Amino acid sequence: GDGAYDDGSGMIDPNTGMPLAGAGADGNKDLFAQRDEEIRSKIVKDPTQSRFICTICQFGGSSRHKVFCHIESKHFQDPNITYNCPYCPKSLTSRNALGAHMSRTHRGETKNSIFPKETQLF
C-alpha cells in the first residue's frame, strides 16, 4: 500500500484488536470502513456461475467472504494496518489471518467473532 489508509493515530483497542471508534483525525473506524468498501468494490458475481471473482486477478471463490479474504491478503497488504490478537501480543496483517490464529491458538478463549455483526462486510 501507499500509506493512504494511515491517519497516523495507530489507536487500536488492545482488547479487541479493532480500531478505537473516533480515534485520530478521521478515526480509524472510518479508515477500516473505507478500506473494506474498497476491497468490496473489487468483488463481482460471475453471472454464468454461482461464483464471485476478484477483479484484480480473476481469482474465483464460492462466496464473497472467500474472495474478500483473498483480496485483503493478496492485494491490500498495508504495513500500517494490522489486527492485534486480544489474547496475546501477536499482530496479523488481515482479519482472516487473525481469525485463523485465534481459532488455532486461542480456541477456548475466543468469545466474539472478529467480524462483528454490526459491521456487515457483504
Tab-separated table of C-alpha atoms in Angstrom, residues 2-55:
chain	number	residue	atom	x	y	z
A	2	ASP	CA	0.963	3.607	-0.348
A	3	GLY	CA	0.031	4.535	3.209
A	4	ALA	CA	-3.189	6.240	2.093
A	5	TYR	CA	-5.046	4.479	4.916
A	6	ASP	CA	-2.744	5.636	7.707
A	7	ASP	CA	-4.205	8.564	9.605
A	8	GLY	CA	-1.200	8.441	11.914
A	9	SER	CA	-3.084	7.695	15.103
A	10	GLY	CA	-2.421	3.961	15.310
A	11	MET	CA	-5.102	3.737	18.009
A	12	ILE	CA	-6.129	0.083	18.291
A	13	ASP	CA	-8.168	-1.359	21.153
A	14	PRO	CA	-5.817	-3.902	22.787
A	15	ASN	CA	-8.793	-5.979	23.935
A	16	THR	CA	-10.395	-6.422	20.535
A	17	GLY	CA	-7.606	-5.717	18.050
A	18	MET	CA	-10.009	-3.393	16.255
A	19	PRO	CA	-9.602	0.355	15.791
A	20	LEU	CA	-10.906	2.603	18.532
A	21	ALA	CA	-14.024	4.486	17.490
A	22	GLY	CA	-13.278	8.107	16.753
A	23	ALA	CA	-9.511	7.666	17.006
A	24	GLY	CA	-7.382	10.136	15.084
A	25	ALA	CA	-8.465	12.999	12.865
A	26	ASP	CA	-10.772	10.939	10.660
A	27	GLY	CA	-10.992	7.972	13.010
A	28	ASN	CA	-9.523	4.550	12.366
A	29	LYS	CA	-13.071	3.205	12.241
A	30	ASP	CA	-13.624	5.258	9.088
A	31	LEU	CA	-10.219	4.153	7.819
A	32	PHE	CA	-11.119	0.469	8.138
A	33	ALA	CA	-14.607	1.044	6.712
A	34	GLN	CA	-13.111	2.849	3.724
A	35	ARG	CA	-10.634	0.013	3.173
A	36	ASP	CA	-13.399	-2.614	3.445
A	37	GLU	CA	-15.509	-0.705	0.925
A	38	GLU	CA	-12.573	-0.506	-1.475
A	39	ILE	CA	-11.992	-4.266	-1.132
A	40	ARG	CA	-15.715	-4.986	-1.645
A	41	SER	CA	-15.629	-2.883	-4.825
A	42	LYS	CA	-13.147	-5.413	-6.292
A	43	ILE	CA	-15.606	-8.334	-5.974
A	44	VAL	CA	-18.080	-9.178	-8.729
A	45	LYS	CA	-20.547	-12.042	-9.062
A	46	ASP	CA	-19.920	-14.261	-12.055
A	47	PRO	CA	-23.235	-14.150	-13.958
A	48	THR	CA	-22.684	-17.590	-15.531
A	49	GLN	CA	-21.770	-19.482	-12.358
A	50	SER	CA	-22.509	-19.225	-8.650
A	51	ARG	CA	-19.039	-17.789	-8.001
A	52	PHE	CA	-17.506	-14.483	-7.027
A	53	ILE	CA	-14.496	-13.045	-8.839
A	54	CYS	CA	-11.597	-10.789	-7.814
A	55	THR	CA	-11.459	-8.078	-10.480
